[in-house]
Amino acid sequence: MSERAAPFFCPYCGDEDLRPNEQGHGAWECAACSRAFQLKFLGLLAPATSGEPSGGDDI
């Protein structure tokens, strides 16, 4: 298994000055806007299905 991914920017202000937070796994804090947030993986989505064929338009 590979390392956990880290966020590249704050979801609130967009700054890149992020540090791990003491709250636990997936918790980060932004030094620019003084916000703390937590990331959580919810799961994989089912593939989108529709009644239309996947091909392009025929001319």
Coordinates of C-alpha atoms in Angstrom, one line a residue:
M1 CA 0.0 0.0 0.0
S2 CA 1.2 3.5 -0.7
E3 CA 1.5 6.6 1.5
R4 CA -1.6 8.6 2.2
A5 CA -2.2 11.6 -0.1
A6 CA -1.9 15.1 1.3
P7 CA -4.0 18.0 0.1
F8 CA -2.2 20.5 -2.1
F9 CA -4.3 23.6 -1.1
C10 CA -6.8 24.8 1.4
P11 CA -10.4 24.2 0.3
Y12 CA -11.5 27.5 1.9
C13 CA -8.8 30.1 0.8
G14 CA -6.7 28.2 -1.7
D15 CA -3.4 28.8 0.1
E16 CA -0.8 26.1 0.1
D17 CA 0.6 26.5 3.6
L18 CA -1.0 23.4 5.2
R19 CA 0.1 21.4 8.2
P20 CA -1.2 18.2 9.8
N21 CA -3.5 18.9 12.7
E22 CA -3.5 17.2 16.1
Q23 CA -7.1 16.2 15.8
G24 CA -6.2 12.9 14.2
H25 CA -6.0 11.1 10.9
G26 CA -6.9 13.3 7.9
A27 CA -7.0 16.5 9.8
W28 CA -5.2 19.6 8.4
E29 CA -4.8 23.2 9.3
C30 CA -4.2 26.2 7.1
A31 CA -1.8 28.8 8.4
A32 CA -3.1 31.5 6.0
C33 CA -6.8 31.5 7.0
S34 CA -6.5 29.7 10.4
R35 CA -9.1 27.1 9.5
A36 CA -8.9 23.4 10.3
F37 CA -10.5 20.7 8.2
Q38 CA -10.6 17.0 7.9
L39 CA -10.5 14.8 4.7
K40 CA -12.3 11.5 4.6
F41 CA -12.5 8.9 1.9
L42 CA -16.1 7.9 1.5
G43 CA -15.7 5.1 -1.1
L44 CA -15.8 4.4 -4.8
L45 CA -18.8 5.5 -7.0
A46 CA -20.6 3.1 -9.2
P47 CA -19.9 3.7 -12.9
A48 CA -22.5 6.0 -14.6
T49 CA -25.0 4.2 -16.7
S50 CA -27.5 5.6 -19.1
G51 CA -29.8 4.2 -21.8
E52 CA -27.7 5.8 -24.6
P53 CA -24.9 4.0 -26.4
S54 CA -21.4 5.2 -25.6
G55 CA -20.5 5.9 -29.2
G56 CA -20.4 9.3 -30.9
D57 CA -23.0 10.9 -33.2
D58 CA -23.3 9.3 -36.6
I59 CA -23.3 11.8 -39.5

